[in-house]
PDB file of C-alpha atoms in Angstrom:
ATOM      1  CA  GLN A   1       0.000   0.000   0.000  1.00 95.00           C
ATOM      2  CA  ILE A   2       1.440   3.337  -1.079  1.00 97.00           C
ATOM      3  CA  THR A   3       1.096   6.257   1.311  1.00 98.00           C
ATOM      4  CA  LEU A   4       2.575   9.730   1.319  1.00 98.00           C
ATOM      5  CA  LYS A   5       2.504  12.421   3.980  1.00 98.00           C
ATOM      6  CA  GLU A   6       3.550  16.047   3.760  1.00 98.00           C
ATOM      7  CA  SER A   7       5.054  17.879   6.693  1.00 98.00           C
ATOM      8  CA  GLY A   8       6.342  21.354   7.315  1.00 97.00           C
ATOM      9  CA  PRO A   9       5.358  24.715   8.762  1.00 98.00           C
ATOM     10  CA  THR A  10       1.760  25.826   8.583  1.00 97.00           C
ATOM     11  CA  LEU A  11       2.675  29.509   8.734  1.00 98.00           C
ATOM     12  CA  VAL A  12       5.571  31.312   7.114  1.00 98.00           C
ATOM     13  CA  LYS A  13       6.337  34.995   6.848  1.00 98.00           C
ATOM     14  CA  PRO A  14       6.744  36.824   3.554  1.00 97.00           C
ATOM     15  CA  THR A  15      10.286  36.548   2.133  1.00 97.00           C
ATOM     16  CA  GLN A  16      11.008  33.438   4.187  1.00 98.00           C
ATOM     17  CA  THR A  17      11.968  30.077   2.712  1.00 98.00           C
ATOM     18  CA  LEU A  18       9.483  27.209   2.933  1.00 98.00           C
ATOM     19  CA  THR A  19      10.781  23.685   3.416  1.00 98.00           C
ATOM     20  CA  LEU A  20       8.356  20.805   2.988  1.00 98.00           C
ATOM     21  CA  THR A  21       9.064  17.126   3.453  1.00 98.00           C
ATOM     22  CA  CYS A  22       7.204  14.266   1.815  1.00 98.00           C
ATOM     23  CA  THR A  23       7.616  10.986   3.676  1.00 98.00           C
ATOM     24  CA  PHE A  24       6.368   7.968   1.812  1.00 98.00           C
ATOM     25  CA  SER A  25       5.998   4.214   2.133  1.00 97.00           C
ATOM     26  CA  GLY A  26       4.995   1.354  -0.120  1.00 97.00           C
ATOM     27  CA  PHE A  27       7.490   2.154  -2.856  1.00 96.00           C
ATOM     28  CA  SER A  28      11.141   3.021  -3.241  1.00 95.00           C
ATOM     29  CA  LEU A  29      12.643   5.970  -5.043  1.00 95.00           C
ATOM     30  CA  SER A  30      15.463   3.677  -6.068  1.00 94.00           C
ATOM     31  CA  THR A  31      13.078   1.692  -8.280  1.00 92.00           C
ATOM     32  CA  THR A  32      13.626   2.370 -11.955  1.00 91.00           C
ATOM     33  CA  GLY A  33      11.157   4.837 -13.422  1.00 91.00           C
ATOM     34  CA  VAL A  34       9.493   5.942 -10.178  1.00 94.00           C
ATOM     35  CA  GLY A  35       9.052   9.596  -9.296  1.00 96.00           C
ATOM     36  CA  VAL A  36       7.537  11.943  -6.715  1.00 98.00           C
ATOM     37  CA  GLY A  37       5.939  15.250  -7.570  1.00 98.00           C
ATOM     38  CA  TRP A  38       4.724  18.326  -5.711  1.00 98.00           C
ATOM     39  CA  ILE A  39       1.465  20.063  -6.557  1.00 98.00           C
ATOM     40  CA  ARG A  40      -0.214  22.970  -4.798  1.00 98.00           C
ATOM     41  CA  GLN A  41      -3.741  24.306  -4.627  1.00 98.00           C
ATOM     42  CA  PRO A  42      -4.626  27.794  -3.371  1.00 98.00           C
ATOM     43  CA  PRO A  43      -7.882  27.864  -1.401  1.00 97.00           C
ATOM     44  CA  GLY A  44     -10.811  27.413  -3.781  1.00 96.00           C
ATOM     45  CA  LYS A  45      -8.576  27.304  -6.834  1.00 97.00           C
ATOM     46  CA  ALA A  46      -7.145  24.813  -9.277  1.00 98.00           C
ATOM     47  CA  LEU A  47      -4.179  22.485  -9.023  1.00 98.00           C
ATOM     48  CA  GLU A  48      -0.729  23.754  -9.980  1.00 98.00           C
ATOM     49  CA  TRP A  49       2.223  21.461 -10.570  1.00 98.00           C
ATOM     50  CA  LEU A  50       5.486  22.620  -8.969  1.00 98.00           C
ATOM     51  CA  ALA A  51       8.263  20.057  -9.351  1.00 98.00           C
ATOM     52  CA  LEU A  52       9.126  16.378  -9.587  1.00 97.00           C
ATOM     53  CA  ILE A  53      12.102  14.149  -9.008  1.00 97.00           C
ATOM     54  CA  TYR A  54      12.834  10.746 -10.457  1.00 95.00           C
ATOM     55  CA  TRP A  55      14.591   7.668  -9.148  1.00 94.00           C
ATOM     56  CA  ASP A  56      17.753   8.635 -11.047  1.00 94.00           C
ATOM     57  CA  ASP A  57      17.748  12.172  -9.528  1.00 96.00           C
ATOM     58  CA  ASP A  58      16.362  13.705 -12.714  1.00 95.00           C
ATOM     59  CA  LYS A  59      14.574  16.878 -11.592  1.00 97.00           C
ATOM     60  CA  ARG A  60      11.906  18.928 -13.351  1.00 96.00           C
ATOM     61  CA  TYR A  61      10.514  22.294 -12.312  1.00 97.00           C
ATOM     62  CA  SER A  62       7.631  24.534 -13.239  1.00 97.00           C
ATOM     63  CA  PRO A  63       9.230  27.153 -15.488  1.00 96.00           C
ATOM     64  CA  SER A  64       7.312  29.956 -13.778  1.00 96.00           C
ATOM     65  CA  LEU A  65       8.662  29.001 -10.340  1.00 98.00           C
ATOM     66  CA  LYS A  66      11.965  27.376 -11.248  1.00 97.00           C
ATOM     67  CA  SER A  67      14.121  30.135  -9.775  1.00 97.00           C
ATOM     68  CA  ARG A  68      12.487  29.660  -6.367  1.00 98.00           C
ATOM     69  CA  LEU A  69      12.245  25.863  -6.132  1.00 98.00           C
ATOM     70  CA  THR A  70      14.629  23.104  -5.185  1.00 98.00           C
ATOM     71  CA  ILE A  71      13.645  19.451  -4.968  1.00 98.00           C
ATOM     72  CA  SER A  72      15.777  16.696  -3.504  1.00 98.00           C
ATOM     73  CA  LYS A  73      15.446  13.153  -2.270  1.00 97.00           C
ATOM     74  CA  ASP A  74      16.800  10.980   0.511  1.00 97.00           C
ATOM     75  CA  THR A  75      16.230   7.458  -0.688  1.00 96.00           C
ATOM     76  CA  SER A  76      17.371   5.868   2.561  1.00 95.00           C
ATOM     77  CA  LYS A  77      14.750   7.835   4.506  1.00 97.00           C
ATOM     78  CA  ASN A  78      12.007   7.536   1.860  1.00 97.00           C
ATOM     79  CA  GLN A  79      11.716  11.300   1.750  1.00 98.00           C
ATOM     80  CA  VAL A  80      11.504  14.049  -0.825  1.00 98.00           C
ATOM     81  CA  VAL A  81      12.121  17.649   0.187  1.00 98.00           C
ATOM     82  CA  LEU A  82      10.861  20.767  -1.586  1.00 98.00           C
ATOM     83  CA  THR A  83      12.145  24.221  -0.774  1.00 98.00           C
ATOM     84  CA  MET A  84      10.563  27.408  -2.039  1.00 98.00           C
ATOM     85  CA  THR A  85      12.312  30.698  -1.450  1.00 98.00           C
ATOM     86  CA  ASN A  86      10.976  34.220  -1.070  1.00 98.00           C
ATOM     87  CA  MET A  87       7.484  33.207  -0.001  1.00 98.00           C
ATOM     88  CA  ASP A  88       4.617  35.611  -0.687  1.00 98.00           C
ATOM     89  CA  PRO A  89       0.977  35.656   0.434  1.00 98.00           C
ATOM     90  CA  VAL A  90      -0.025  34.437  -3.040  1.00 98.00           C
ATOM     91  CA  ASP A  91       1.841  31.215  -2.231  1.00 98.00           C
ATOM     92  CA  THR A  92      -0.751  30.398   0.422  1.00 98.00           C
ATOM     93  CA  ALA A  93      -2.007  26.977  -0.608  1.00 98.00           C
ATOM     94  CA  THR A  94      -2.369  23.339   0.264  1.00 98.00           C
ATOM     95  CA  TYR A  95       0.788  21.588  -0.863  1.00 98.00           C
ATOM     96  CA  TYR A  96       0.559  17.965  -1.960  1.00 98.00           C
ATOM     97  CA  CYS A  97       3.153  15.383  -2.786  1.00 98.00           C
ATOM     98  CA  ALA A  98       2.241  12.506  -5.054  1.00 98.00           C
ATOM     99  CA  HIS A  99       3.640   9.259  -6.420  1.00 98.00           C
ATOM    100  CA  ILE A 100       4.442   8.999 -10.112  1.00 96.00           C
ATOM    101  CA  PRO A 101       4.219   5.435 -11.411  1.00 92.00           C
ATOM    102  CA  PRO A 102       7.207   3.886 -13.149  1.00 90.00           C
ATOM    103  CA  SER A 103       7.930   5.229 -16.599  1.00 80.00           C
ATOM    104  CA  THR A 104       9.622   3.188 -19.271  1.00 75.00           C
ATOM    105  CA  VAL A 105      12.214   4.140 -21.829  1.00 70.00           C
ATOM    106  CA  THR A 106       9.469   4.720 -24.373  1.00 72.00           C
ATOM    107  CA  THR A 107       6.561   5.902 -22.220  1.00 78.00           C
ATOM    108  CA  SER A 108       6.668   8.705 -19.682  1.00 80.00           C
ATOM    109  CA  SER A 109       3.896   8.252 -17.116  1.00 87.00           C
ATOM    110  CA  GLU A 110       3.874  11.662 -15.465  1.00 93.00           C
ATOM    111  CA  TYR A 111       0.476  11.412 -13.863  1.00 96.00           C
ATOM    112  CA  PHE A 112      -0.097  11.256 -10.116  1.00 97.00           C
ATOM    113  CA  HIS A 113      -1.100   7.843  -8.929  1.00 94.00           C
ATOM    114  CA  HIS A 114      -1.262   8.342  -5.162  1.00 97.00           C
ATOM    115  CA  TRP A 115      -1.493  11.589  -3.232  1.00 98.00           C
ATOM    116  CA  GLY A 116      -0.743  12.689   0.277  1.00 98.00           C
ATOM    117  CA  GLN A 117      -3.441  14.431   2.315  1.00 98.00           C
ATOM    118  CA  GLY A 118      -1.758  17.781   1.769  1.00 98.00           C
ATOM    119  CA  THR A 119      -0.552  20.452   4.131  1.00 98.00           C
ATOM    120  CA  LEU A 120      -1.952  23.973   4.233  1.00 98.00           C
ATOM    121  CA  VAL A 121       0.734  26.628   4.234  1.00 98.00           C
ATOM    122  CA  THR A 122      -0.299  30.189   4.998  1.00 98.00           C
ATOM    123  CA  VAL A 123       2.005  33.060   4.159  1.00 98.00           C
ATOM    124  CA  SER A 124       1.350  36.028   6.376  1.00 97.00           C
ATOM    125  CA  SER A 125       3.243  38.485   8.514  1.00 96.00           C
TER     126      SER A 125
ATOM    127  CA  ASP B   1       3.021  25.339 -22.354  1.00 94.00           C
ATOM    128  CA  ILE B   2      -0.013  23.215 -23.146  1.00 96.00           C
ATOM    129  CA  VAL B   3      -3.130  24.950 -21.850  1.00 97.00           C
ATOM    130  CA  MET B   4      -5.936  22.700 -20.654  1.00 98.00           C
ATOM    131  CA  THR B   5      -9.445  24.148 -20.808  1.00 98.00           C
ATOM    132  CA  GLN B   6     -12.385  22.375 -19.238  1.00 98.00           C
ATOM    133  CA  SER B   7     -16.045  22.930 -19.905  1.00 96.00           C
ATOM    134  CA  PRO B   8     -18.360  23.629 -18.342  1.00 97.00           C
ATOM    135  CA  ASP B   9     -16.966  25.229 -15.185  1.00 98.00           C
ATOM    136  CA  SER B  10     -19.879  23.757 -13.259  1.00 98.00           C
ATOM    137  CA  LEU B  11     -22.525  21.215 -13.978  1.00 96.00           C
ATOM    138  CA  ALA B  12     -25.705  20.075 -12.219  1.00 98.00           C
ATOM    139  CA  VAL B  13     -27.076  16.661 -13.135  1.00 97.00           C
ATOM    140  CA  SER B  14     -29.932  14.613 -11.708  1.00 97.00           C
ATOM    141  CA  LEU B  15     -29.231  11.393  -9.871  1.00 97.00           C
ATOM    142  CA  GLY B  16     -29.082   8.481 -12.262  1.00 97.00           C
ATOM    143  CA  GLU B  17     -28.479  10.692 -15.279  1.00 98.00           C
ATOM    144  CA  ARG B  18     -25.314  11.093 -17.333  1.00 98.00           C
ATOM    145  CA  ALA B  19     -22.719  13.769 -16.683  1.00 98.00           C
ATOM    146  CA  THR B  20     -20.199  14.740 -19.326  1.00 98.00           C
ATOM    147  CA  ILE B  21     -17.158  16.912 -18.693  1.00 98.00           C
ATOM    148  CA  ASN B  22     -15.021  18.204 -21.531  1.00 98.00           C
ATOM    149  CA  CYS B  23     -11.310  18.930 -21.635  1.00 98.00           C
ATOM    150  CA  LYS B  24      -9.525  20.576 -24.515  1.00 98.00           C
ATOM    151  CA  SER B  25      -5.776  20.893 -24.884  1.00 98.00           C
ATOM    152  CA  SER B  26      -4.113  23.743 -26.778  1.00 97.00           C
ATOM    153  CA  GLN B  27      -2.098  21.199 -28.746  1.00 97.00           C
ATOM    154  CA  SER B  28      -2.358  17.492 -29.355  1.00 97.00           C
ATOM    155  CA  VAL B  29      -1.370  15.196 -26.491  1.00 96.00           C
ATOM    156  CA  LEU B  30      -1.415  12.103 -28.719  1.00 96.00           C
ATOM    157  CA  TYR B  31       2.025  10.558 -29.104  1.00 93.00           C
ATOM    158  CA  SER B  32       2.035   8.949 -32.520  1.00 91.00           C
ATOM    159  CA  SER B  33       4.809   6.453 -31.841  1.00 89.00           C
ATOM    160  CA  ASN B  34       2.769   4.603 -29.205  1.00 90.00           C
ATOM    161  CA  ASN B  35      -0.741   5.881 -30.035  1.00 92.00           C
ATOM    162  CA  LYS B  36      -1.264   7.004 -26.444  1.00 94.00           C
ATOM    163  CA  ASN B  37      -2.993  10.164 -25.294  1.00 96.00           C
ATOM    164  CA  TYR B  38      -1.028  11.657 -22.400  1.00 96.00           C
ATOM    165  CA  LEU B  39      -4.067  12.751 -20.426  1.00 97.00           C
ATOM    166  CA  ALA B  40      -5.310  11.954 -16.931  1.00 98.00           C
ATOM    167  CA  TRP B  41      -8.503  12.718 -15.006  1.00 98.00           C
ATOM    168  CA  TYR B  42      -8.833  13.299 -11.259  1.00 98.00           C
ATOM    169  CA  GLN B  43     -11.736  13.596  -8.838  1.00 98.00           C
ATOM    170  CA  GLN B  44     -11.453  15.853  -5.814  1.00 98.00           C
ATOM    171  CA  LYS B  45     -14.068  15.762  -3.096  1.00 98.00           C
ATOM    172  CA  PRO B  46     -14.289  18.558  -0.515  1.00 95.00           C
ATOM    173  CA  GLY B  47     -11.461  18.476   1.986  1.00 94.00           C
ATOM    174  CA  GLN B  48      -9.726  15.589   0.226  1.00 97.00           C
ATOM    175  CA  PRO B  49      -6.726  15.282  -2.086  1.00 98.00           C
ATOM    176  CA  PRO B  50      -7.344  14.546  -5.754  1.00 98.00           C
ATOM    177  CA  LYS B  51      -7.898  10.935  -6.706  1.00 98.00           C
ATOM    178  CA  LEU B  52      -6.707   9.476 -10.001  1.00 98.00           C
ATOM    179  CA  LEU B  53      -9.633   8.246 -12.105  1.00 98.00           C
ATOM    180  CA  MET B  54      -8.201   7.770 -15.605  1.00 98.00           C
ATOM    181  CA  TYR B  55      -4.845   7.799 -17.330  1.00 96.00           C
ATOM    182  CA  TRP B  56      -3.890   7.447 -20.973  1.00 96.00           C
ATOM    183  CA  ALA B  57      -7.237   9.227 -21.450  1.00 97.00           C
ATOM    184  CA  SER B  58      -9.339   6.087 -21.160  1.00 97.00           C
ATOM    185  CA  THR B  59      -7.634   3.608 -18.815  1.00 96.00           C
ATOM    186  CA  ARG B  60      -9.628   3.388 -15.622  1.00 97.00           C
ATOM    187  CA  GLU B  61      -7.608   3.284 -12.435  1.00 96.00           C
ATOM    188  CA  SER B  62      -8.054   0.177 -10.323  1.00 95.00           C
ATOM    189  CA  GLY B  63     -11.098   0.428  -8.066  1.00 96.00           C
ATOM    190  CA  VAL B  64     -12.794   3.200 -10.022  1.00 98.00           C
ATOM    191  CA  PRO B  65     -16.410   2.281 -10.778  1.00 97.00           C
ATOM    192  CA  ASP B  66     -17.141   1.424 -14.384  1.00 96.00           C
ATOM    193  CA  ARG B  67     -19.756   4.171 -14.583  1.00 97.00           C
ATOM    194  CA  PHE B  68     -16.731   6.437 -15.116  1.00 98.00           C
ATOM    195  CA  SER B  69     -15.361   6.416 -18.639  1.00 98.00           C
ATOM    196  CA  GLY B  70     -12.856   8.511 -20.514  1.00 98.00           C
ATOM    197  CA  GLY B  71     -12.816   9.232 -24.221  1.00 97.00           C
ATOM    198  CA  GLY B  72     -11.386  11.409 -26.929  1.00 98.00           C
ATOM    199  CA  SER B  73      -8.059  11.786 -28.671  1.00 98.00           C
ATOM    200  CA  GLY B  74      -5.655  14.453 -29.810  1.00 97.00           C
ATOM    201  CA  THR B  75      -6.961  17.688 -28.322  1.00 98.00           C
ATOM    202  CA  ASP B  76     -10.530  16.889 -27.233  1.00 98.00           C
ATOM    203  CA  PHE B  77     -11.418  14.639 -24.349  1.00 98.00           C
ATOM    204  CA  THR B  78     -14.423  13.738 -22.247  1.00 98.00           C
ATOM    205  CA  LEU B  79     -15.052  12.245 -18.850  1.00 98.00           C
ATOM    206  CA  THR B  80     -18.461  10.635 -18.662  1.00 98.00           C
ATOM    207  CA  ILE B  81     -20.244   9.493 -15.541  1.00 98.00           C
ATOM    208  CA  SER B  82     -23.131   7.222 -16.428  1.00 96.00           C
ATOM    209  CA  GLY B  83     -25.782   6.928 -13.775  1.00 94.00           C
ATOM    210  CA  LEU B  84     -24.724   9.737 -11.456  1.00 97.00           C
ATOM    211  CA  GLN B  85     -24.612   8.886  -7.784  1.00 97.00           C
ATOM    212  CA  ALA B  86     -24.572  11.232  -4.819  1.00 97.00           C
ATOM    213  CA  GLU B  87     -20.971  10.330  -3.988  1.00 97.00           C
ATOM    214  CA  ASP B  88     -19.844  11.606  -7.391  1.00 98.00           C
ATOM    215  CA  VAL B  89     -20.291  15.227  -6.279  1.00 98.00           C
ATOM    216  CA  ALA B  90     -16.800  16.633  -6.645  1.00 98.00           C
ATOM    217  CA  VAL B  91     -14.526  18.824  -8.703  1.00 98.00           C
ATOM    218  CA  TYR B  92     -12.974  17.057 -11.673  1.00 98.00           C
ATOM    219  CA  TYR B  93      -9.631  17.973 -13.252  1.00 98.00           C
ATOM    220  CA  CYS B  94      -7.884  16.901 -16.419  1.00 98.00           C
ATOM    221  CA  GLN B  95      -4.089  16.929 -16.677  1.00 98.00           C
ATOM    222  CA  GLN B  96      -1.700  16.563 -19.600  1.00 97.00           C
ATOM    223  CA  TYR B  97       1.684  14.928 -19.330  1.00 96.00           C
ATOM    224  CA  TYR B  98       2.620  15.003 -23.019  1.00 94.00           C
ATOM    225  CA  THR B  99       4.933  17.992 -22.898  1.00 87.00           C
ATOM    226  CA  THR B 100       6.655  18.491 -19.589  1.00 84.00           C
ATOM    227  CA  PRO B 101       7.719  20.615 -17.941  1.00 91.00           C
ATOM    228  CA  PRO B 102       5.317  21.946 -17.176  1.00 95.00           C
ATOM    229  CA  ILE B 103       2.679  19.408 -16.291  1.00 96.00           C
ATOM    230  CA  THR B 104      -0.584  21.323 -16.628  1.00 97.00           C
ATOM    231  CA  PHE B 105      -4.071  20.900 -15.230  1.00 98.00           C
ATOM    232  CA  GLY B 106      -7.428  22.190 -16.351  1.00 98.00           C
ATOM    233  CA  GLN B 107      -9.211  24.746 -14.209  1.00 98.00           C
ATOM    234  CA  GLY B 108     -11.628  22.157 -12.841  1.00 98.00           C
ATOM    235  CA  THR B 109     -15.312  21.365 -13.309  1.00 98.00           C
ATOM    236  CA  ARG B 110     -17.621  21.341 -10.309  1.00 98.00           C
ATOM    237  CA  LEU B 111     -20.257  18.619 -10.478  1.00 98.00           C
ATOM    238  CA  GLU B 112     -23.384  18.928  -8.371  1.00 97.00           C
ATOM    239  CA  ILE B 113     -26.702  17.158  -8.028  1.00 97.00           C
ATOM    240  CA  LYS B 114     -29.695  18.847  -9.639  1.00 95.00           C
TER     241      LYS B 114
END
């Protein structure tokens, strides 16, 4: 059974750096083709993809946020960490991490198979 | 970036009736070499994370009731719920994974009971 759980601060001040951790079980990020992604959702709004990391440390970022994001993994701890710098009130959202099923050499399966419950991050002074 | 546009933004359907949600991509998400449409559908109920319903446009995720079906190809897709049930009230999102980054989602369609 695959589970994921996000953790991190619920409140950050403008200009601060947000660090979120996704702790997962039921799969390994050392398995070929597997990935973990981060998606956020402002209150009452749509989903927005942020970043993803693959088993081989391949990293992808949203072009609009790339300068502010860093994603990393600790395979031994079954964790993926996302940092976002220079937080602003518009970054207030529920942040989700999600499992990406194994891709193959010929087929990239970048959809989100299992999701964490999400963590609400509020940016306010 | 591929822009995903859903229609309608909201939809009210009677119990037992059919609900159809549309998703249009700004460019084709059909990969000719494997004939797969790189499109997924999610259901999000209030206070819950999204749940994967469909991938490859029409492959139903394990455990998803067969009243849910996905169709379309290229740039135009549909999610159909046949025989709407009360538990289907949710917001539905489409997502393309053909050209990444970025992965992009539609704006969502809110489904309610009439």
